[in-house]
Coordinates of C-alpha atoms and ligand atoms in Angstrom, one line a residue:
M1 CA -6.4 3.9 2.9
C2 CA -10.3 4.0 5.4
G3 CA -9.7 1.1 7.0
I4 CA -12.9 -1.5 8.4
V5 CA -12.5 -4.2 11.8
G6 CA -15.9 -5.4 13.0
Y7 CA -16.3 -8.6 16.2
I8 CA -19.0 -10.5 17.4
G9 CA -17.3 -12.6 20.6
S10 CA -17.6 -12.3 24.2
R11 CA -14.7 -10.0 25.1
N12 CA -15.8 -6.2 25.0
A13 CA -16.6 -5.4 21.3
A14 CA -15.0 -1.5 22.0
R15 CA -11.2 -2.4 23.0
V16 CA -10.6 -5.6 20.6
I17 CA -11.7 -2.3 17.1
V18 CA -9.8 0.0 18.9
D19 CA -7.2 -1.9 18.8
G20 CA -8.1 -3.7 15.8
L21 CA -7.9 0.1 14.3
Q22 CA -5.6 0.9 15.2
K23 CA -2.8 -1.7 13.6
L24 CA -4.8 0.0 10.4
E25 CA -3.8 3.0 11.6
Y26 CA -1.0 2.9 8.8
R27 CA -3.7 3.0 5.5
G28 CA -3.7 6.8 6.1
Y29 CA -6.6 8.4 8.2
D30 CA -8.5 11.5 9.1
S31 CA -10.9 10.8 11.8
F32 CA -12.3 7.4 13.5
G33 CA -15.8 5.9 15.1
V34 CA -17.2 2.8 16.5
A35 CA -20.5 1.6 17.4
T36 CA -21.1 -1.2 19.2
N37 CA -24.7 -2.6 19.2
N38 CA -26.1 -3.6 22.6
P39 CA -28.7 -3.7 22.0
R40 CA -28.9 -0.7 21.5
I41 CA -26.4 1.2 18.8
E42 CA -24.3 3.0 21.0
V43 CA -21.9 5.4 18.8
F44 CA -18.1 7.2 19.3
K45 CA -16.4 9.3 16.3
R46 CA -13.7 11.3 16.2
K47 CA -11.7 13.3 13.8
G48 CA -8.3 13.1 15.2
K49 CA -6.0 10.2 16.1
I50 CA -6.6 6.3 17.5
S51 CA -3.5 7.3 20.4
E52 CA -4.7 10.2 21.4
M53 CA -8.9 9.2 21.8
G54 CA -9.0 5.8 20.6
S55 CA -9.9 4.9 24.4
D56 CA -13.0 6.9 25.2
A57 CA -14.8 4.7 22.9
W58 CA -14.0 1.5 24.8
S59 CA -16.6 3.1 27.4
L60 CA -18.8 1.3 24.8
H61 CA -21.3 -1.3 25.8
G62 CA -21.1 -4.1 24.1
T63 CA -19.4 -7.5 22.6
I64 CA -20.8 -7.0 19.5
G65 CA -19.0 -4.1 17.4
I66 CA -18.0 -2.3 14.2
G67 CA -16.1 -0.2 13.5
H68 CA -13.8 2.3 11.3
T69 CA -10.7 4.7 10.1
R70 CA -11.6 7.3 7.1
W71 CA -9.7 8.7 4.8
A72 CA -11.7 12.2 3.6
T73 CA -13.5 11.8 0.0
H74 CA -16.7 13.0 0.3
G75 CA -17.2 15.9 3.7
E76 CA -14.0 16.9 4.8
P77 CA -12.2 15.0 7.8
S78 CA -14.5 15.8 10.8
D79 CA -17.4 14.3 14.1
R80 CA -19.6 14.2 11.3
N81 CA -18.5 12.8 8.5
A82 CA -16.7 10.2 10.1
H83 CA -18.4 7.4 10.4
P84 CA -20.2 4.6 11.5
H85 CA -23.2 6.1 10.3
L86 CA -27.1 6.0 11.3
D87 CA -30.7 5.2 9.4
C88 CA -33.0 7.8 10.8
R89 CA -33.3 6.8 13.5
G90 CA -30.4 5.5 14.9
R91 CA -31.3 1.6 14.9
I92 CA -28.8 0.5 11.7
A93 CA -24.6 1.2 12.2
V94 CA -23.2 1.1 9.3
V95 CA -19.0 1.6 8.1
H96 CA -17.3 1.0 5.1
N97 CA -14.4 1.8 2.4
G98 CA -14.9 2.6 -1.5
I99 CA -16.9 4.7 -2.1
I100 CA -20.6 4.6 -3.7
E101 CA -20.3 5.8 -7.3
N102 CA -24.4 6.8 -8.0
Y103 CA -25.1 8.4 -4.0
A104 CA -26.1 11.6 -5.0
A105 CA -29.3 9.9 -6.6
L106 CA -29.6 7.8 -3.9
T107 CA -29.5 10.9 -1.5
R108 CA -32.4 12.7 -3.8
E109 CA -34.6 10.3 -3.4
L110 CA -34.6 9.3 0.1
R111 CA -35.4 12.8 0.7
E112 CA -37.9 13.0 -0.8
R113 CA -39.1 10.4 0.6
G114 CA -38.3 11.5 4.6
H115 CA -35.1 10.2 4.8
E116 CA -33.2 12.4 7.0
F117 CA -29.4 13.0 6.3
R118 CA -26.5 14.4 8.6
S119 CA -23.2 14.4 6.9
E120 CA -22.0 15.0 3.6
T121 CA -20.7 11.4 3.2
D122 CA -21.9 8.7 0.4
T123 CA -22.3 6.4 3.2
E124 CA -24.1 7.6 5.0
V125 CA -27.6 6.8 1.8
V126 CA -26.1 3.2 2.8
A127 CA -27.8 2.7 6.6
H128 CA -30.8 5.4 5.1
L129 CA -31.3 2.3 2.3
V130 CA -31.3 -0.4 4.7
E131 CA -33.8 0.7 6.6
E132 CA -36.0 1.8 3.6
F133 CA -35.7 -2.2 3.3
Y134 CA -35.6 -3.6 7.2
D135 CA -38.5 -5.2 8.0
G136 CA -37.2 -5.9 11.7
S137 CA -35.5 -9.3 11.5
D138 CA -34.0 -9.8 8.2
L139 CA -30.8 -8.1 7.5
R140 CA -29.8 -10.2 5.7
T141 CA -32.1 -9.7 3.0
A142 CA -32.6 -5.1 3.5
V143 CA -28.4 -5.5 2.9
E144 CA -28.7 -6.9 -0.1
K145 CA -31.3 -4.7 -1.8
T146 CA -29.4 -1.9 -1.5
V147 CA -26.2 -3.2 -2.4
A148 CA -27.8 -4.0 -5.6
R149 CA -28.9 -0.4 -6.1
L150 CA -25.8 0.4 -5.0
E151 CA -22.8 1.1 -7.6
G152 CA -19.1 1.7 -6.9
S153 CA -16.7 0.1 -5.4
F154 CA -17.7 -0.9 -1.6
A155 CA -16.4 -3.3 1.6
L156 CA -19.5 -2.7 4.3
L157 CA -20.9 -4.0 7.2
V158 CA -23.5 -3.1 8.6
T159 CA -25.7 -3.6 12.3
V160 CA -29.0 -3.5 13.5
E161 CA -30.2 -2.6 16.9
G162 CA -32.0 -5.4 19.0
L163 CA -30.4 -7.9 16.8
E164 CA -27.1 -10.5 17.3
E165 CA -25.5 -10.3 14.3
V166 CA -23.3 -8.2 11.9
I167 CA -23.4 -8.5 7.5
A168 CA -20.6 -8.7 5.9
V169 CA -20.1 -7.5 1.9
R170 CA -17.9 -7.1 -0.2
D171 CA -17.2 -6.1 -3.2
S172 CA -13.8 -4.4 -5.3
S173 CA -12.9 -2.9 -2.3
P174 CA -10.4 -5.7 0.9
L175 CA -12.5 -7.1 3.6
V176 CA -11.3 -10.8 5.1
L177 CA -12.6 -12.5 7.7
G178 CA -11.0 -14.1 11.3
I179 CA -12.0 -16.5 13.1
G180 CA -12.1 -17.3 16.2
D181 CA -12.9 -19.8 19.1
R182 CA -16.4 -18.4 18.9
E183 CA -16.3 -15.1 17.8
V184 CA -15.3 -13.6 14.5
F185 CA -14.1 -10.4 13.4
A186 CA -13.9 -9.4 10.0
A187 CA -11.5 -6.0 9.0
S188 CA -10.1 -5.0 5.9
D189 CA -6.7 -6.7 6.2
V190 CA -5.5 -9.4 8.2
T191 CA -3.2 -7.2 10.8
P192 CA -6.4 -6.6 13.7
L193 CA -6.7 -9.8 13.1
L194 CA -2.7 -10.2 14.0
G195 CA -2.6 -11.4 17.7
Y196 CA -6.6 -13.0 18.2
T197 CA -6.3 -15.7 15.3
E198 CA -4.6 -16.9 12.7
R199 CA -7.1 -18.0 10.4
V200 CA -8.7 -16.2 7.6
V201 CA -11.1 -15.9 5.7
Y202 CA -10.2 -13.7 2.1
L203 CA -13.9 -12.7 1.0
E204 CA -15.0 -12.1 -2.9
D205 CA -16.3 -9.5 -4.8
G206 CA -19.9 -9.9 -3.9
D207 CA -20.1 -11.7 -1.0
L208 CA -21.9 -11.2 1.7
A209 CA -21.5 -13.0 5.0
T210 CA -23.3 -13.4 7.9
L211 CA -21.4 -13.1 11.9
D212 CA -23.5 -13.8 14.3
R213 CA -23.7 -16.4 18.0
E214 CA -22.9 -19.5 16.2
G215 CA -20.4 -18.6 13.8
W216 CA -20.4 -17.6 9.5
R217 CA -21.9 -18.6 6.3
V218 CA -21.1 -16.5 3.2
Y219 CA -24.0 -16.6 0.0
S220 CA -23.7 -15.3 -3.2
H221 CA -25.5 -13.8 -5.1
G222 CA -28.3 -14.8 -2.0
H223 CA -26.9 -18.8 -2.1
P224 CA -24.9 -20.3 0.5
V225 CA -21.4 -20.6 -1.0
R226 CA -18.1 -21.9 0.3
R227 CA -14.6 -20.2 0.9
R228 CA -11.9 -21.6 2.7
V229 CA -10.4 -20.5 5.6
E230 CA -6.6 -20.5 5.5
H231 CA -3.2 -19.8 8.0
V232 CA -1.8 -16.5 8.1
D233 CA 1.8 -16.6 9.9
W234 CA 2.5 -13.0 9.7
D235 CA 3.6 -12.8 13.2
V236 CA 1.8 -9.8 15.7
E237 CA 5.5 -8.5 16.4
T238 CA 5.5 -7.5 13.0
V239 CA 3.2 -4.5 13.6
K240 CA 5.2 -3.1 16.4
K241 CA 7.4 -0.4 16.8
G242 CA 9.6 -3.3 18.3
G243 CA 11.7 0.1 20.4
F244 CA 12.3 1.8 16.9
P245 CA 11.0 5.4 17.0
H246 CA 9.4 4.8 14.0
F247 CA 8.2 1.9 11.7
M248 CA 9.7 3.6 9.0
L249 CA 12.9 2.9 10.4
K250 CA 12.2 -0.8 12.2
E251 CA 11.5 -1.9 8.5
I252 CA 14.3 -0.5 6.7
Y253 CA 16.1 -1.6 9.0
E254 CA 14.0 -5.6 7.7
E255 CA 15.7 -5.2 4.7
P256 CA 18.5 -7.3 4.6
R257 CA 17.2 -9.4 5.6
V258 CA 13.8 -8.8 3.7
F259 CA 15.6 -8.6 0.5
H260 CA 17.9 -12.4 1.2
D261 CA 14.0 -14.0 2.3
T262 CA 12.7 -12.9 -0.6
L263 CA 15.7 -13.8 -2.8
H264 CA 15.7 -17.1 -2.4
G265 CA 12.2 -17.7 -2.0
F266 CA 11.7 -19.3 -5.2
A267 CA 12.5 -22.3 -6.4
A268 CA 13.1 -23.0 -10.8
S269 CA 8.9 -24.5 -10.9
S270 CA 7.9 -21.6 -9.1
L271 CA 7.3 -19.3 -12.6
P272 CA 5.3 -22.3 -15.6
E273 CA 6.8 -22.4 -18.4
R274 CA 4.5 -19.7 -20.0
Y275 CA 6.1 -17.0 -18.0
R276 CA 9.7 -18.4 -19.3
H277 CA 10.0 -16.9 -23.1
P278 CA 7.2 -14.2 -23.6
P279 CA 7.3 -11.7 -27.0
E280 CA 7.0 -8.5 -25.0
I281 CA 6.1 -8.2 -21.6
T282 CA 4.5 -4.7 -20.0
V283 CA 4.7 -4.0 -16.1
V284 CA 1.6 -2.0 -15.0
A285 CA 2.5 -0.8 -10.9
C286 CA 1.4 2.9 -8.8
G287 CA 4.6 5.3 -7.8
S288 CA 7.0 3.1 -5.9
S289 CA 6.5 -0.1 -7.5
Y290 CA 6.0 1.5 -10.6
H291 CA 9.6 2.6 -9.7
A292 CA 11.4 -1.0 -9.1
G293 CA 9.3 -2.1 -12.7
L294 CA 11.2 0.9 -14.2
V295 CA 14.2 -1.1 -13.2
F296 CA 13.2 -4.5 -14.4
K297 CA 12.5 -2.9 -18.1
Y298 CA 16.5 -2.3 -17.7
L299 CA 17.6 -5.3 -16.4
C300 CA 15.4 -7.2 -18.3
E301 CA 15.8 -6.0 -21.8
S302 CA 19.5 -5.8 -21.5
T303 CA 20.1 -9.5 -19.9
C304 CA 17.3 -10.8 -22.0
R305 CA 16.9 -9.2 -25.1
I306 CA 12.7 -9.1 -24.1
P307 CA 11.2 -5.8 -24.9
V308 CA 9.6 -3.8 -21.3
R309 CA 7.0 -2.0 -21.8
A310 CA 6.0 -0.2 -18.5
E311 CA 3.1 1.6 -17.9
L312 CA 1.3 3.5 -14.8
G313 CA -1.4 1.7 -13.9
S314 CA -3.7 5.4 -13.2
E315 CA -2.4 5.7 -17.2
F316 CA -2.9 1.7 -18.2
K317 CA -6.7 2.6 -18.8
Y318 CA -6.8 6.4 -20.8
F319 CA -5.1 4.1 -24.0
T320 CA -4.9 0.9 -25.8
P321 CA -1.9 -0.8 -26.2
P322 CA -1.3 -2.8 -28.9
L323 CA -0.8 -5.9 -25.6
K324 CA 1.2 -9.0 -26.6
G325 CA 3.2 -11.5 -24.5
I326 CA 2.4 -10.6 -20.9
V327 CA 1.1 -8.7 -17.8
T328 CA 2.9 -7.8 -15.1
V329 CA 1.4 -6.0 -12.5
I330 CA 2.9 -5.0 -9.2
T331 CA 1.5 -3.9 -5.5
Q332 CA 2.3 -4.3 -2.4
S333 CA -0.5 -4.0 -0.8
G334 CA -2.4 -6.1 -3.5
E335 CA -4.8 -3.7 -3.8
T336 CA -4.1 -0.8 -5.6
A337 CA -7.2 0.0 -7.7
D338 CA -5.4 2.2 -10.9
T339 CA -3.4 -1.8 -11.2
L340 CA -6.3 -4.2 -9.9
A341 CA -7.7 -2.5 -12.7
A342 CA -5.0 -2.8 -15.1
L343 CA -4.4 -6.2 -14.3
K344 CA -8.5 -6.6 -15.4
K345 CA -7.7 -4.7 -18.7
A346 CA -4.8 -7.3 -19.1
R347 CA -6.6 -10.4 -19.0
A348 CA -10.2 -9.0 -21.2
Y349 CA -7.0 -9.1 -24.2
N350 CA -6.3 -12.3 -22.8
C351 CA -3.1 -12.0 -21.7
P352 CA -1.8 -14.1 -19.5
T353 CA -0.7 -11.5 -15.9
L354 CA 1.5 -12.3 -13.6
A355 CA 1.7 -11.0 -10.0
I356 CA 4.5 -9.6 -8.1
T357 CA 2.8 -9.0 -4.1
N358 CA 3.6 -9.2 -0.2
V359 CA -0.2 -9.8 1.3
L360 CA -1.6 -13.5 0.9
G361 CA -5.4 -13.4 0.0
S362 CA -5.7 -9.3 -1.4
T363 CA -7.2 -9.0 -4.2
V364 CA -4.5 -8.8 -7.0
T365 CA -4.1 -12.9 -6.6
R366 CA -7.3 -13.6 -7.0
I367 CA -7.2 -12.3 -10.4
A368 CA -4.1 -12.3 -11.7
D369 CA -3.2 -15.9 -13.2
H370 CA -0.2 -16.1 -11.4
T371 CA 1.7 -14.5 -8.0
L372 CA 4.9 -14.6 -6.6
Y373 CA 5.1 -13.3 -3.9
M374 CA 7.7 -11.1 -1.9
R375 CA 9.0 -11.5 1.8
A376 CA 8.6 -8.2 3.2
G377 CA 6.1 -9.4 6.4
P378 CA 3.4 -6.3 6.5
E379 CA 4.7 -3.0 6.1
I380 CA 3.1 -0.5 8.5
S381 CA 4.5 3.0 7.5
V382 CA 2.5 4.4 4.7
A383 CA 6.4 4.8 2.7
A384 CA 7.3 1.7 0.9
T385 CA 11.2 0.5 2.1
K386 CA 11.0 -2.8 2.6
S387 CA 8.7 -4.1 0.0
F388 CA 10.7 -2.1 -2.6
V389 CA 14.1 -4.5 -1.7
A390 CA 11.9 -7.1 -1.8
Q391 CA 10.3 -6.2 -4.8
L392 CA 13.6 -5.9 -6.1
A393 CA 15.0 -9.5 -5.4
V394 CA 11.3 -10.4 -7.0
L395 CA 12.2 -9.7 -10.2
M396 CA 15.8 -10.6 -10.5
R397 CA 14.9 -13.5 -9.6
L398 CA 12.0 -13.8 -12.0
I399 CA 14.9 -12.5 -14.1
D400 CA 16.7 -16.0 -13.6
L401 CA 13.6 -17.8 -14.0
M402 CA 13.1 -16.9 -17.3
R403 CA 16.7 -18.3 -18.1
G404 CA 16.3 -20.7 -16.3
N405 CA 19.7 -19.8 -14.3
D406 CA 20.9 -18.9 -10.7
R407 CA 23.8 -15.3 -12.1
L408 CA 21.6 -12.9 -10.9
L409 CA 21.0 -15.3 -7.6
T410 CA 25.3 -15.4 -7.6
A411 CA 26.1 -12.0 -7.8
L412 CA 23.5 -10.6 -4.7
E413 CA 24.7 -13.5 -2.5
Q414 CA 26.6 -10.5 -0.3
A415 CA 23.3 -8.0 -0.4
N416 CA 22.0 -8.6 2.9
T417 CA 26.0 -7.7 4.0
V418 CA 26.4 -4.2 1.5
I419 CA 22.1 -3.3 3.0
G420 CA 23.7 -4.2 6.5
E421 CA 26.7 -2.4 6.0
V422 CA 25.1 1.3 4.4
L423 CA 22.4 1.3 7.1
L424 CA 25.5 2.4 9.2
L425 CA 26.9 5.0 7.5
D426 CA 27.1 8.7 8.5
I427 CA 24.5 11.0 6.6
D428 CA 25.0 13.4 8.7
R429 CA 26.4 15.8 6.9
A430 CA 24.1 14.4 4.3
V431 CA 21.2 15.6 6.0
E432 CA 21.7 19.1 6.9
I433 CA 22.2 19.7 2.8
C434 CA 18.5 18.5 2.7
R435 CA 16.8 19.9 5.6
P436 CA 16.7 23.0 5.1
A437 CA 16.2 23.1 1.4
E438 CA 13.1 23.6 0.0
H439 CA 13.9 21.8 -3.1
L440 CA 16.3 18.8 -4.2
F441 CA 17.0 17.0 -7.4
Y442 CA 18.2 13.1 -8.1
V443 CA 20.0 11.8 -10.7
G444 CA 21.0 8.6 -12.2
R445 CA 21.6 7.3 -15.7
G446 CA 20.4 3.3 -16.7
L447 CA 19.8 1.1 -13.6
F448 CA 20.1 4.3 -11.0
Y449 CA 17.9 6.0 -13.7
P450 CA 14.9 4.6 -11.4
I451 CA 16.3 4.4 -8.4
A452 CA 17.2 8.1 -9.0
L453 CA 12.7 9.0 -9.1
E454 CA 12.7 6.8 -6.2
G455 CA 15.0 8.1 -4.2
A456 CA 12.9 11.9 -4.6
L457 CA 9.6 9.9 -4.5
K458 CA 10.9 9.0 -0.7
M459 CA 11.6 12.3 -0.1
K460 CA 9.0 14.4 -1.0
E461 CA 6.6 12.0 0.6
I462 CA 7.6 12.2 3.8
S463 CA 10.1 15.2 4.6
Y464 CA 8.0 17.3 2.3
I465 CA 10.7 19.1 0.2
H466 CA 9.8 19.3 -3.2
A467 CA 11.8 17.3 -5.0
E468 CA 12.2 15.8 -8.6
G469 CA 14.2 12.6 -9.8
Y470 CA 16.4 12.6 -13.0
A471 CA 17.7 11.3 -16.0
A472 CA 20.7 12.9 -15.5
G473 CA 21.2 13.7 -18.6
E474 CA 18.5 15.3 -19.1
L475 CA 18.4 18.2 -16.7
K476 CA 20.7 20.6 -19.8
H477 CA 17.0 20.1 -21.7
G478 CA 15.4 22.3 -18.9
P479 CA 16.1 21.5 -14.8
F480 CA 19.2 23.1 -15.4
A481 CA 17.4 26.6 -15.9
L482 CA 16.6 25.8 -11.1
L483 CA 20.3 25.1 -10.6
S484 CA 21.9 27.5 -7.6
D485 CA 24.1 27.1 -4.0
Q486 CA 20.1 26.7 -2.7
T487 CA 19.7 23.7 -4.7
P488 CA 21.1 20.4 -3.5
V489 CA 21.9 17.3 -5.8
V490 CA 22.4 13.9 -4.8
A491 CA 24.0 12.0 -7.8
L492 CA 24.4 8.1 -7.7
C493 CA 26.9 7.5 -9.7
P494 CA 28.1 4.2 -8.9
P495 CA 30.9 2.3 -11.4
G496 CA 30.2 1.5 -14.3
D497 CA 29.1 1.9 -18.0
T498 CA 27.6 5.3 -17.3
Y499 CA 30.5 6.3 -14.2
S500 CA 32.6 8.7 -16.5
I501 CA 29.5 10.1 -18.2
M502 CA 27.6 10.4 -14.5
L503 CA 31.4 12.5 -13.5
S504 CA 30.8 14.7 -15.8
N505 CA 27.2 15.6 -15.4
I506 CA 28.2 16.5 -12.3
K507 CA 31.0 18.9 -12.7
E508 CA 28.9 21.1 -14.9
M509 CA 25.7 21.0 -11.9
K510 CA 29.2 22.1 -9.6
A511 CA 29.4 24.4 -12.2
R512 CA 26.2 26.2 -11.6
K513 CA 27.0 25.6 -7.5
A514 CA 24.1 23.0 -6.5
P515 CA 25.9 21.4 -3.6
I516 CA 26.7 17.9 -5.1
I517 CA 25.1 15.3 -2.4
G518 CA 27.5 12.2 -4.1
I519 CA 26.9 8.1 -4.0
G520 CA 29.5 5.9 -5.0
A521 CA 32.0 3.0 -4.6
S522 CA 33.9 3.4 -1.2
G523 CA 37.3 4.9 -2.0
D524 CA 36.0 6.3 -5.5
R525 CA 38.2 9.9 -5.0
E526 CA 38.0 10.9 -8.5
L527 CA 34.2 11.2 -7.0
T528 CA 35.0 12.7 -2.8
D529 CA 36.8 15.0 -4.2
I530 CA 34.0 17.1 -6.5
V531 CA 30.9 16.4 -4.6
D532 CA 30.1 18.1 -0.9
V533 CA 29.1 15.8 0.7
F534 CA 30.0 11.3 -0.8
L535 CA 27.9 9.1 0.8
P536 CA 30.6 5.6 0.0
I537 CA 27.9 1.9 -1.2
P538 CA 30.7 -1.3 -0.7
E539 CA 32.8 -2.1 -3.2
S540 CA 30.3 -5.0 -4.7
P541 CA 28.3 -6.1 -7.9
E542 CA 26.0 -3.8 -9.9
L543 CA 22.8 -5.0 -8.2
V544 CA 24.2 -5.1 -4.9
Q545 CA 24.9 -2.0 -4.9
L546 CA 22.2 -0.8 -6.6
V547 CA 20.0 -2.2 -3.3
A548 CA 22.7 -0.7 -0.9
T549 CA 21.9 2.5 -2.3
S550 CA 17.9 2.6 -2.4
V551 CA 18.3 2.1 1.1
V552 CA 21.2 5.0 1.6
L553 CA 17.9 7.0 -0.4
Q554 CA 15.7 5.6 1.6
Q555 CA 17.6 6.5 5.3
L556 CA 18.6 10.0 3.9
A557 CA 15.1 10.7 3.3
Y558 CA 13.7 9.7 6.4
R559 CA 16.8 11.5 9.2
T560 CA 15.7 14.7 6.6
A561 CA 12.1 14.1 7.4
V562 CA 12.6 14.1 11.4
A563 CA 14.8 16.6 11.1
L564 CA 12.0 18.2 10.6
E565 CA 9.7 16.9 12.7
C566 CA 7.8 15.3 10.0
D567 CA 4.9 12.3 10.4
V568 CA 7.0 10.3 9.1
D569 CA 5.1 6.6 9.1
Q570 CA 2.0 9.2 8.1
P571 CA 2.7 11.3 6.5
R572 CA -0.1 14.4 6.3
N573 CA -2.9 13.5 2.8
L574 CA -1.4 10.4 1.7
A575 CA -3.8 6.8 2.6
K576 CA -0.8 3.1 3.0
S577 CA -3.2 1.5 0.3
V578 CA -4.5 3.2 -2.5
T579 CA -8.0 1.4 -2.9
V580 CA -9.7 4.2 -5.6
E581 CA -8.6 5.6 -8.4
Ligands
F6R601 C1 5.4 5.1 -1.5 C2 4.2 4.2 -1.7 C3 3.3 4.5 -2.3 C4 2.8 2.4 -3.6 C5 2.3 3.0 -4.7 C6 1.8 1.9 -4.3 O1 6.6 5.1 -0.5 O2 4.0 3.6 -1.1 O3 3.8 5.1 -4.7 O4 3.9 2.7 -3.9 O5 0.5 3.8 -3.7 O6 1.5 0.8 -3.9 P1 1.2 -0.4 -3.6 O7 2.8 -1.0 -3.9 O8 0.9 -1.3 -3.2 O9 0.8 -0.8 -5.4

């Protein structure tokens, strides 16, 4: 969602900020803006793409500035609603991520006191509040008093004319500092910092940081506090396309390595004893991460015989399940608001909590009792790809760690080779079937049911084709009414327990004239003969087939979206990390 970058140093602030905002584009946005402090406040903000208009902001002067990418929540995407927002006299500039829940009441109050508002956003109220409290020299106190009036979640950067300072505040919305040589950065996540510094400080909720020519200081409740400088080893090349036309394709091609590295990233001691024999496990996650959680449920219940409940983060807070055992949250970004809310609820129930995430220092790692990291590196494309297979790797390995053996690790040994092989599959005919369709079904059974859900999600989010994932047996309970020669079905039919019944289901769908794209084991003549297009997965253990099938479905979505000329990396209306509930 929205992204923030701030800078104070000796470089041209606007260039650094535009460069940083570009690296945050992946979070999803509709407008962007920059304000520099030179010592007058200069502002450039526009609805539209940084790649098209970002360089126009370079003309702003100064070595201090703040910038923002906006994903509209309050007020339409427009130049006027883009951040930064200013106070009445244009001396105080503010950028904000999150939501100010009491903005309407505050706006009324400030209007009565004579403040003039120019936008429909919830953010502008912050600039006017700072204006109320600013005495001409002490910005920190003015921001502290402002924050005391705000309800909601926010990460803020504030700068004021005539003062060589940027104030950064974090409350339930992520914010990191980048520590350079006589320069300090602030950003929503570490990606804008890559290439400038590897030293970062993860601010905590309630922190206020001052960035000035002397360096940086952090305060909590008005008192100075120490925050550790940590080292980030992500490479700046990982946030570049490296010759690929889209980040999504690049990230799909990274999957053999990502799966292998993640799988081998855990020692037996990676899982503390208290997580090994829980009476029950509750997994909470959203979107693709939830689908990974469903795979875990199927796998863990059948191998460890431990009951596993998989819940959607967005629903978890609306009921009170009887929680016992451990609560595991899965989140690539570590910042998904619904997942974090669920995690806090689990803590309130005194359940041991385990987080699975890709992002070092993300909020989830600060709340959970213990964290297992995926080794996917930064994922820039909005659609989760390499992070999904990395989640599968962590979750499969988690089962080994719980059982105290390496059985799944051994079974998955050749997974990276098989993933590499399916990257080369010819899927042209499958793309030709999907491309003109208005509706698609994805069906699977058992472990492959969540993979069908994930395949459909991938297709709909980037190609805008309506795609439904179903447990294959459920089609007959309603959706069969929709089957025709206009509704292609992607059927996952691996060898194993579900094979024969899947084959029967496919024949039933065929009898309703639905074109079938079948995915199964290489050399499966029977399946090849009944489907319209057969996509073979090299012979391998079931879990390897599962991961490889996910990769084929990602490719199918990608290739179809490209054929339809969709904005693959930044699909309309979507954001990479959903930081509001
Ligand atoms: C789909 C996708 C989303 C995310 C979901 C959760 O491709 O990326 O469905 O999986 O928003 O995000 P995280 O894992 O960051 O909590």
